[in-house]
Short mmCIF file of N, CA, C and O in Angstrom, two decimals:
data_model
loop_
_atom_site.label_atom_id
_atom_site.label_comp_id
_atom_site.label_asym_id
_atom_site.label_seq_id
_atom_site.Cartn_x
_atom_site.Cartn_y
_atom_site.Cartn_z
N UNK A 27 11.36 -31.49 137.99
CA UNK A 27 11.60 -30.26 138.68
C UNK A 27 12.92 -30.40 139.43
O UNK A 27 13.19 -31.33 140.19
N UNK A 28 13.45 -29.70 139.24
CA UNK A 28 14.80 -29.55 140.21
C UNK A 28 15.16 -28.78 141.46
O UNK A 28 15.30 -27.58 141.65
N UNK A 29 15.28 -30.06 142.43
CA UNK A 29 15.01 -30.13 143.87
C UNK A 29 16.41 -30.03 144.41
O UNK A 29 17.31 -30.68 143.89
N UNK A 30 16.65 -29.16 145.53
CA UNK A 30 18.03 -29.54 146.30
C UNK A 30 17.84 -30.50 147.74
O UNK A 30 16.89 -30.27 148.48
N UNK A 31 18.49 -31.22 147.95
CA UNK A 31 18.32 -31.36 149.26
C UNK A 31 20.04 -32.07 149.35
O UNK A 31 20.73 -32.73 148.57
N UNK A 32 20.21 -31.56 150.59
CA UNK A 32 21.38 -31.81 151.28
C UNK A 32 22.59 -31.42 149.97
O UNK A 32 23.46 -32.13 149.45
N UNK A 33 22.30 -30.33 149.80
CA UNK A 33 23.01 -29.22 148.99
C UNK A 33 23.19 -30.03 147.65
O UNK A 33 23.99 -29.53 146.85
N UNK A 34 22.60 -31.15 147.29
CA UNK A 34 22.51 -32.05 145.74
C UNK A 34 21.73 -31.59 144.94
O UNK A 34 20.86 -31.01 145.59
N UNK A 35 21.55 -31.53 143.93
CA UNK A 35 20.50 -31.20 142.69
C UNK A 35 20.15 -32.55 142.22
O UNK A 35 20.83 -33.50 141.83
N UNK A 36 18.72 -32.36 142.39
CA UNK A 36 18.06 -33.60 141.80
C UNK A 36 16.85 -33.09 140.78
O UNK A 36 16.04 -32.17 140.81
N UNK A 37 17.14 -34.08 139.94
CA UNK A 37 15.45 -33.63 139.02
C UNK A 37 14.53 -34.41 139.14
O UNK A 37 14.96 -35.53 139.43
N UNK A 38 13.73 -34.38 139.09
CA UNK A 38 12.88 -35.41 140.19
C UNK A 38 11.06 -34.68 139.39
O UNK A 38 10.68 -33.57 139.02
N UNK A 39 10.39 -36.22 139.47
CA UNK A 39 9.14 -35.62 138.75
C UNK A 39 8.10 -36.50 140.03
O UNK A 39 8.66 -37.16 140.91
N UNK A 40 7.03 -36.42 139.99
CA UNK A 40 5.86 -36.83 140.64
C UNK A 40 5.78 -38.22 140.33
O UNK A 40 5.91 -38.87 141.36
N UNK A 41 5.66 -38.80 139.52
CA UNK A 41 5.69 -39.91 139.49
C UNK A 41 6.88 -40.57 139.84
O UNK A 41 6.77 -41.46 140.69
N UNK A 42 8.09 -40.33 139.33
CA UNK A 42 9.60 -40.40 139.72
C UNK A 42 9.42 -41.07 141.01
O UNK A 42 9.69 -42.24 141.27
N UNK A 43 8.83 -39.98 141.96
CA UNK A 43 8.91 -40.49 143.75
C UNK A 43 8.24 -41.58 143.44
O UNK A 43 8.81 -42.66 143.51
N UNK A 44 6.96 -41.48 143.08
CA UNK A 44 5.90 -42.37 143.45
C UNK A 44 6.34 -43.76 142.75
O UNK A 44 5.62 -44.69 143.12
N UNK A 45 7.22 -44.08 141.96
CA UNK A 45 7.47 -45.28 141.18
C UNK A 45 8.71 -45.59 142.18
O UNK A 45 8.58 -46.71 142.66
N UNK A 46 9.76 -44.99 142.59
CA UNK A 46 10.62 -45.08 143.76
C UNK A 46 10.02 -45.68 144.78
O UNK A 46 10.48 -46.79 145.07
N UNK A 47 9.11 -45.28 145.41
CA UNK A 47 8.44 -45.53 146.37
C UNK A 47 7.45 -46.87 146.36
O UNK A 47 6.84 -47.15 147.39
N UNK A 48 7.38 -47.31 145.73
CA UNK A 48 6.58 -48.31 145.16
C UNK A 48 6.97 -49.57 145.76
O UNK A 48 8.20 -49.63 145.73
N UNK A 49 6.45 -50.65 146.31
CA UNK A 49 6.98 -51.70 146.79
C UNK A 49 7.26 -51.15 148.45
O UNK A 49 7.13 -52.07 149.27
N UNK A 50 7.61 -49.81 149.04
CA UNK A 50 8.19 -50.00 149.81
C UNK A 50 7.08 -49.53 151.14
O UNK A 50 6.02 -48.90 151.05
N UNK A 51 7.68 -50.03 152.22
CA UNK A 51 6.35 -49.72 153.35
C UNK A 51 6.46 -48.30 154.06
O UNK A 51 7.36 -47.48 153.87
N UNK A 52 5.87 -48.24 154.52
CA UNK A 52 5.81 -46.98 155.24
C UNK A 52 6.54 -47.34 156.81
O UNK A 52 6.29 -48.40 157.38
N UNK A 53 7.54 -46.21 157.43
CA UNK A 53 8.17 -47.19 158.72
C UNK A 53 6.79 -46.58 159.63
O UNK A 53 6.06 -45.69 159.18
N UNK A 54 6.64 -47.07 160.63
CA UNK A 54 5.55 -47.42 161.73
C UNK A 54 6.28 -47.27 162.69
O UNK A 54 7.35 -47.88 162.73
N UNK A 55 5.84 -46.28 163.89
CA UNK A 55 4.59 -45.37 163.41
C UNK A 55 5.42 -43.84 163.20
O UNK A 55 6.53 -43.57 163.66
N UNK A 56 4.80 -43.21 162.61
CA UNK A 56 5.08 -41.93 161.55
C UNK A 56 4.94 -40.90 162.52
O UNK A 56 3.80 -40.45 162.60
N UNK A 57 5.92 -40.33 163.38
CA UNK A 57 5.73 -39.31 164.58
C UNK A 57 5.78 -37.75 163.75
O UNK A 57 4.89 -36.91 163.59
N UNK A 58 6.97 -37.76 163.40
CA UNK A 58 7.19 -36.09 162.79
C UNK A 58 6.70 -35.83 161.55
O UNK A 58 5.69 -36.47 161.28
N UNK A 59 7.21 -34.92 160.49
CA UNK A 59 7.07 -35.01 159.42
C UNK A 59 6.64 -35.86 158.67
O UNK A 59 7.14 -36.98 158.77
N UNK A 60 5.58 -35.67 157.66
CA UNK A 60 5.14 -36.92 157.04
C UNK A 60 4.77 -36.46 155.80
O UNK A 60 4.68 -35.25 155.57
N UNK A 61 4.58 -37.22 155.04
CA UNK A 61 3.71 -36.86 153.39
C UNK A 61 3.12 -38.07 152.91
O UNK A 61 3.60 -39.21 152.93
N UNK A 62 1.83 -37.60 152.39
CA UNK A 62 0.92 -38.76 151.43
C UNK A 62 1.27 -38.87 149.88
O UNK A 62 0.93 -38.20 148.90
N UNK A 63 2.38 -40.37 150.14
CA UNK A 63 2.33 -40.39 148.29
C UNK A 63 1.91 -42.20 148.41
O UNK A 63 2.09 -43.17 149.15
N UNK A 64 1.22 -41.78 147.06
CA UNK A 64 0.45 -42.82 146.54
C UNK A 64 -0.93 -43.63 147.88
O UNK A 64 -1.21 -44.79 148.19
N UNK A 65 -1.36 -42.52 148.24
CA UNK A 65 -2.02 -42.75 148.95
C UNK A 65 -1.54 -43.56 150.88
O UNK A 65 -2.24 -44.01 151.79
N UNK A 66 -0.04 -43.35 150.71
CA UNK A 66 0.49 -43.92 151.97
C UNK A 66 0.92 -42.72 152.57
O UNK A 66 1.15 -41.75 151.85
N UNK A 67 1.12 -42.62 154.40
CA UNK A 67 1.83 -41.90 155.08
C UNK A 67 3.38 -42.34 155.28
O UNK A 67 3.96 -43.22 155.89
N UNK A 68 3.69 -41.39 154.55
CA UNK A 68 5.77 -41.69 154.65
C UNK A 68 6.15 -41.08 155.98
O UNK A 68 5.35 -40.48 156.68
N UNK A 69 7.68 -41.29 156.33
CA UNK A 69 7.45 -40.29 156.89
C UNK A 69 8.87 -39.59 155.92
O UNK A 69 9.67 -40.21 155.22
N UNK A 70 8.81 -38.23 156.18
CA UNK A 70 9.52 -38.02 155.07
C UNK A 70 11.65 -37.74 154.96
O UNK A 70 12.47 -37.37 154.13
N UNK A 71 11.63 -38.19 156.25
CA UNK A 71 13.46 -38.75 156.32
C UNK A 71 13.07 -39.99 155.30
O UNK A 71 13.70 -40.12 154.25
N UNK A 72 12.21 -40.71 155.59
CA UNK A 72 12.37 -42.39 154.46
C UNK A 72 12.45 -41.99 153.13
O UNK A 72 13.26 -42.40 152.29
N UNK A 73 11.58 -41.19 152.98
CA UNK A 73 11.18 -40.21 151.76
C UNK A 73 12.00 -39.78 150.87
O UNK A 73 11.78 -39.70 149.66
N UNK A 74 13.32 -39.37 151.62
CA UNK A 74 14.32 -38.34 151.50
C UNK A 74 15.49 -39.48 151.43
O UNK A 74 16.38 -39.34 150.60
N UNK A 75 15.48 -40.32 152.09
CA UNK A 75 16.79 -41.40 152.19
C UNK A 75 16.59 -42.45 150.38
O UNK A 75 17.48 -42.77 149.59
N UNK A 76 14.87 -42.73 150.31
CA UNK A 76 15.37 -43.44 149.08
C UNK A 76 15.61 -42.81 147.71
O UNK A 76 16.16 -43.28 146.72
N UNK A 77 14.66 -40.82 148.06
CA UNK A 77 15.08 -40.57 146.78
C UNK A 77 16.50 -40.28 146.01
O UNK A 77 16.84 -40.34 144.83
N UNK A 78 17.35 -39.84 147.54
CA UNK A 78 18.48 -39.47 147.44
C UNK A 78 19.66 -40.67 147.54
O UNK A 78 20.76 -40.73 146.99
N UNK A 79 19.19 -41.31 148.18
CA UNK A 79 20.44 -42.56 148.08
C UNK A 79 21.24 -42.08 149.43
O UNK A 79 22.25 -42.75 149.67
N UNK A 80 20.99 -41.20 150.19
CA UNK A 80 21.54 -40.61 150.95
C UNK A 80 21.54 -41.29 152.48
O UNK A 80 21.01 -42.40 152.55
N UNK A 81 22.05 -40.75 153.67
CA UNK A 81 22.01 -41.16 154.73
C UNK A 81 21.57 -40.16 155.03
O UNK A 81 21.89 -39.03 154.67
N UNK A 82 20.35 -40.71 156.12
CA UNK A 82 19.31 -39.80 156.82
C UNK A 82 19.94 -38.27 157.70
O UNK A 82 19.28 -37.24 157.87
N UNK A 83 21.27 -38.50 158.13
CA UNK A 83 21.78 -37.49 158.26
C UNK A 83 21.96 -36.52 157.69
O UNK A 83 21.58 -35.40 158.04
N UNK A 84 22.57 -36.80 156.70
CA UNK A 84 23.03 -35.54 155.35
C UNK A 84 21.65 -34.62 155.21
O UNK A 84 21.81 -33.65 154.47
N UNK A 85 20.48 -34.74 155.71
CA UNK A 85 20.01 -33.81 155.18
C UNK A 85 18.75 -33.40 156.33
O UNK A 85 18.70 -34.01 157.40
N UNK A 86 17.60 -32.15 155.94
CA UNK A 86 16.76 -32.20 157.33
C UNK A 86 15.20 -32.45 156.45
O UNK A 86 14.80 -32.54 155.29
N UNK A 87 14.65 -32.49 157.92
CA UNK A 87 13.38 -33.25 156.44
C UNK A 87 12.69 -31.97 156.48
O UNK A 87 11.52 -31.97 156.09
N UNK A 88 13.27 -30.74 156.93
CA UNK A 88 12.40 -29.41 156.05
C UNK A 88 12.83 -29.34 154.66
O UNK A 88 12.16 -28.74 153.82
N UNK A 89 14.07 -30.01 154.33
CA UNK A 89 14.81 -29.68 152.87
C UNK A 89 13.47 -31.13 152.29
O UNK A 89 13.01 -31.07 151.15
N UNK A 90 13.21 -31.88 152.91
CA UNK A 90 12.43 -33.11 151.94
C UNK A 90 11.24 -32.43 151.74
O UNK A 90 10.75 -32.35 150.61
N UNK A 91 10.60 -31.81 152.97
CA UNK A 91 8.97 -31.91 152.75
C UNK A 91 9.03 -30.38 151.39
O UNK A 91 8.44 -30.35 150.31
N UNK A 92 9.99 -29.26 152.00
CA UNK A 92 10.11 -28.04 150.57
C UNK A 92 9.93 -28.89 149.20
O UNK A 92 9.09 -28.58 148.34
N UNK A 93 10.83 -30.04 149.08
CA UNK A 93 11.05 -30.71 147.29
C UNK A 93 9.28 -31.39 147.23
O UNK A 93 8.57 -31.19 146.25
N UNK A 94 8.98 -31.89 148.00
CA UNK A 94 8.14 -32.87 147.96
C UNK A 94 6.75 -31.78 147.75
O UNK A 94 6.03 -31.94 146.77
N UNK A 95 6.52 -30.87 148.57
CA UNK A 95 5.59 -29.66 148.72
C UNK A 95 5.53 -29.08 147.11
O UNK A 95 4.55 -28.64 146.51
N UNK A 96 6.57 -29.21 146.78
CA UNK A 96 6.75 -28.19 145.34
C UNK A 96 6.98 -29.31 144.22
O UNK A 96 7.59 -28.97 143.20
N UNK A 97 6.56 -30.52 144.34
CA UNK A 97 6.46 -31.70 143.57
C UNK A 97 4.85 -31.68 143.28
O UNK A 97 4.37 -31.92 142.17
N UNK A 98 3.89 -31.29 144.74
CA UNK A 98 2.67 -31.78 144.22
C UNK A 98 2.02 -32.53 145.58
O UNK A 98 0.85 -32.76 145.86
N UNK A 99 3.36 -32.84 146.38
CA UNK A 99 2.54 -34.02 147.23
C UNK A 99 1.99 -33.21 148.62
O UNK A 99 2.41 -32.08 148.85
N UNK A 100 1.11 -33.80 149.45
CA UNK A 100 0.51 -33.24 150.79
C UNK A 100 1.87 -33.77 152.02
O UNK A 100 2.33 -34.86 152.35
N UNK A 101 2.09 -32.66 152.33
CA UNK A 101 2.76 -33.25 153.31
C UNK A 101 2.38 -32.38 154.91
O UNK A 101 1.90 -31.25 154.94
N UNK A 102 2.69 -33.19 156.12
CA UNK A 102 2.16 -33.24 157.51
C UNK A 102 3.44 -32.40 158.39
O UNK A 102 4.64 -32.50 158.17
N UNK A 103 3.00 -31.84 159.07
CA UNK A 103 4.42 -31.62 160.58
C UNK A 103 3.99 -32.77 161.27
O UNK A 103 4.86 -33.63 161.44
N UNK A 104 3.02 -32.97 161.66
CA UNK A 104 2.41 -34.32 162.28
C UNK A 104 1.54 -35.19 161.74
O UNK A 104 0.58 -34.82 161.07
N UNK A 105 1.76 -36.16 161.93
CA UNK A 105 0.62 -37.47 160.95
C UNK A 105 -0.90 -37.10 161.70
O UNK A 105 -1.22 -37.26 162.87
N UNK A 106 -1.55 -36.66 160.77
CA UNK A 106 -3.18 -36.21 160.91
C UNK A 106 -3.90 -37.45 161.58
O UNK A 106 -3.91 -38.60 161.15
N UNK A 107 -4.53 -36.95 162.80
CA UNK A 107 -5.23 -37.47 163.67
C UNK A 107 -6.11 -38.25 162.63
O UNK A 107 -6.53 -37.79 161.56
N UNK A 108 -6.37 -39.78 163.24
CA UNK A 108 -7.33 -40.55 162.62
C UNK A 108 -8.70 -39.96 162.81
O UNK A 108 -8.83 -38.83 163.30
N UNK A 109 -9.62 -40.62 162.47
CA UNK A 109 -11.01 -39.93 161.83
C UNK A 109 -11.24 -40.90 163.02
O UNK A 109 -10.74 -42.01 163.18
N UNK A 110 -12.34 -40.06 164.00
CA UNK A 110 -13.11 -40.68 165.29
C UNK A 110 -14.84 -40.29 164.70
O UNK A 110 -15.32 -39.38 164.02
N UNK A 111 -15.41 -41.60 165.41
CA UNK A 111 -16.96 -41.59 164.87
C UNK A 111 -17.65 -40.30 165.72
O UNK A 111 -17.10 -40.00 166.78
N UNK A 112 -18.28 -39.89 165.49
CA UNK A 112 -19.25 -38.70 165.63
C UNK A 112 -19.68 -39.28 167.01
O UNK A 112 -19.77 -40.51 167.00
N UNK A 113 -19.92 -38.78 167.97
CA UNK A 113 -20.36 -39.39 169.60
C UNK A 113 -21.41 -39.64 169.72
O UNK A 113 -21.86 -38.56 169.32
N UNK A 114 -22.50 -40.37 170.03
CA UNK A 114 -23.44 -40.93 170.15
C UNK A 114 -24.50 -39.60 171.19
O UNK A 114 -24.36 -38.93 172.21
N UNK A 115 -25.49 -39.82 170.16
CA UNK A 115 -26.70 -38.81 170.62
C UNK A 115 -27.39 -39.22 172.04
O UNK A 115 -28.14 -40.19 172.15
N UNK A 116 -27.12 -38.53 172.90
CA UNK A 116 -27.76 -38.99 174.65
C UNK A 116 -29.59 -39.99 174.40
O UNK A 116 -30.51 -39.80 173.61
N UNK A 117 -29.43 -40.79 175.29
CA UNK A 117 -30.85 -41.30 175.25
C UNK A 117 -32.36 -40.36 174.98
O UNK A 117 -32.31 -39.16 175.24
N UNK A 118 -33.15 -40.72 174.66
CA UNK A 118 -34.33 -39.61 174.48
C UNK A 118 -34.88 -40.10 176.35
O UNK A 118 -34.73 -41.07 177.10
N UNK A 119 -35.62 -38.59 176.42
CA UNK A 119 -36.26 -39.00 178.03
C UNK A 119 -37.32 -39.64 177.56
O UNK A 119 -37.79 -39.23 176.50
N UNK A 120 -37.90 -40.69 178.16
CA UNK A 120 -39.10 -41.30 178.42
C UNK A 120 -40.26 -40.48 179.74
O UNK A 120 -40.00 -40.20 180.91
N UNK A 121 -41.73 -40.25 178.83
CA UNK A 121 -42.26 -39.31 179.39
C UNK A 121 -43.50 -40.42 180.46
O UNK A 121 -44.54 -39.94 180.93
N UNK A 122 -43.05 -41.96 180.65
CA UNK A 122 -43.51 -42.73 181.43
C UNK A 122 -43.18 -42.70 182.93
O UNK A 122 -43.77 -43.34 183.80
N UNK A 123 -42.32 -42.02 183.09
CA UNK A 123 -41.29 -42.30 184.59
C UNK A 123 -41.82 -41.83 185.40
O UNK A 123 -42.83 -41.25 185.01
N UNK A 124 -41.58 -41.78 186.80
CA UNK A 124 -41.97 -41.60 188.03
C UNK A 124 -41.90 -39.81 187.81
O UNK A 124 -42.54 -39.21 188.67
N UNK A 125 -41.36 -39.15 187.03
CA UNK A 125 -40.62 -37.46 187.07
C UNK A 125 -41.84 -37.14 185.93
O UNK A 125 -41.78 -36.00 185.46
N UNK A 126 -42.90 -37.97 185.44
CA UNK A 126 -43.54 -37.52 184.33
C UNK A 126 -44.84 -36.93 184.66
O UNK A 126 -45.54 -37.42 185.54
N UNK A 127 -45.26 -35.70 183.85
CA UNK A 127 -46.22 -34.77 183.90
C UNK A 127 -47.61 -34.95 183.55
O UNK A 127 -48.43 -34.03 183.56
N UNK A 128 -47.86 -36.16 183.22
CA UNK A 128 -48.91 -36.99 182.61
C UNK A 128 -49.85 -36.60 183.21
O UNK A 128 -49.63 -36.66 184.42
N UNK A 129 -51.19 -36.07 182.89
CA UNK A 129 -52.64 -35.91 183.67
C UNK A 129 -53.37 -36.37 183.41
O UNK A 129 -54.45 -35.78 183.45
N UNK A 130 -53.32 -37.67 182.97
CA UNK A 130 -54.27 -38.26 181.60
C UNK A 130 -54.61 -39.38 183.24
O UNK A 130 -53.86 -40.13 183.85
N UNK A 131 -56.30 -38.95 183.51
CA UNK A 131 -56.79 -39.70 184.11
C UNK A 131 -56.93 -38.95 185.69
O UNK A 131 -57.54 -39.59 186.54
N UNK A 132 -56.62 -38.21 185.90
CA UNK A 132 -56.76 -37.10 187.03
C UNK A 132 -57.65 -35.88 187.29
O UNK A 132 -57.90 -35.35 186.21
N UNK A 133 -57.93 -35.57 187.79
CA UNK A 133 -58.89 -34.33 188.19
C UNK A 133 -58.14 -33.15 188.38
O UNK A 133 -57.25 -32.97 189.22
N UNK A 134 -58.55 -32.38 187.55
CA UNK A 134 -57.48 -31.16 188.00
C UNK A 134 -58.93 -30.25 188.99
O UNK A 134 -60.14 -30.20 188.79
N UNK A 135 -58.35 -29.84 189.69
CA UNK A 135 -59.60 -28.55 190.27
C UNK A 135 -58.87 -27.11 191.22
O UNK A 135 -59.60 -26.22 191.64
#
């Protein structure tokens, strides 16, 4: 598919990135813009610097995440909040306590 960024024409396929991308890490930690390829969070100036050969200047990463968006891949304004465990269900009351309604053994009259 043929992508512009930083006014260049590139043809560029889905795998293309993802074989580019291959070997390389993700920089840490991923504040702005981001996209999931090959199952990693880029962020997508890195994204944009190795597909293009370019310096991170020359271009903005709305021009990366548009090519990348219209490639196929998911991409972020912000790196998606990690997954937090479900909060723990409050204790059950115990109907033994000094506050308990128990009549078992009393005279009612």
């Amino acid at each position: 598919m043929r992508c512009v960024i930083a006014r260049y024409p590139f043809d560029l396929t889905k795998s293309e990135v993802e074989e580019m991308l291959k070997g390389i890490r993700p920089e840490q930690p991923v504040s702005g813009p981001c996209a999931v390829i090959s199952r990693k969070l880029y962020p997508v100036k890195q994204v944009g610097e190795v597909i293009t050969k370019q310096d991170r200047r020359d271009f903005t990463a709305f021009e990366v995440t548009r090519a990348l968006t219209r490639l196929g891949f998911t991409c972020h304004e912000t790196p998606p909040a990690p997954a937090t465990p479900a909060p723990a269900a409050p204790p059950a009351e115990s109907d033994s306590g000094p506050e308990s309604t128990s009549y078992i053994g009393t005279t009612l009259g």
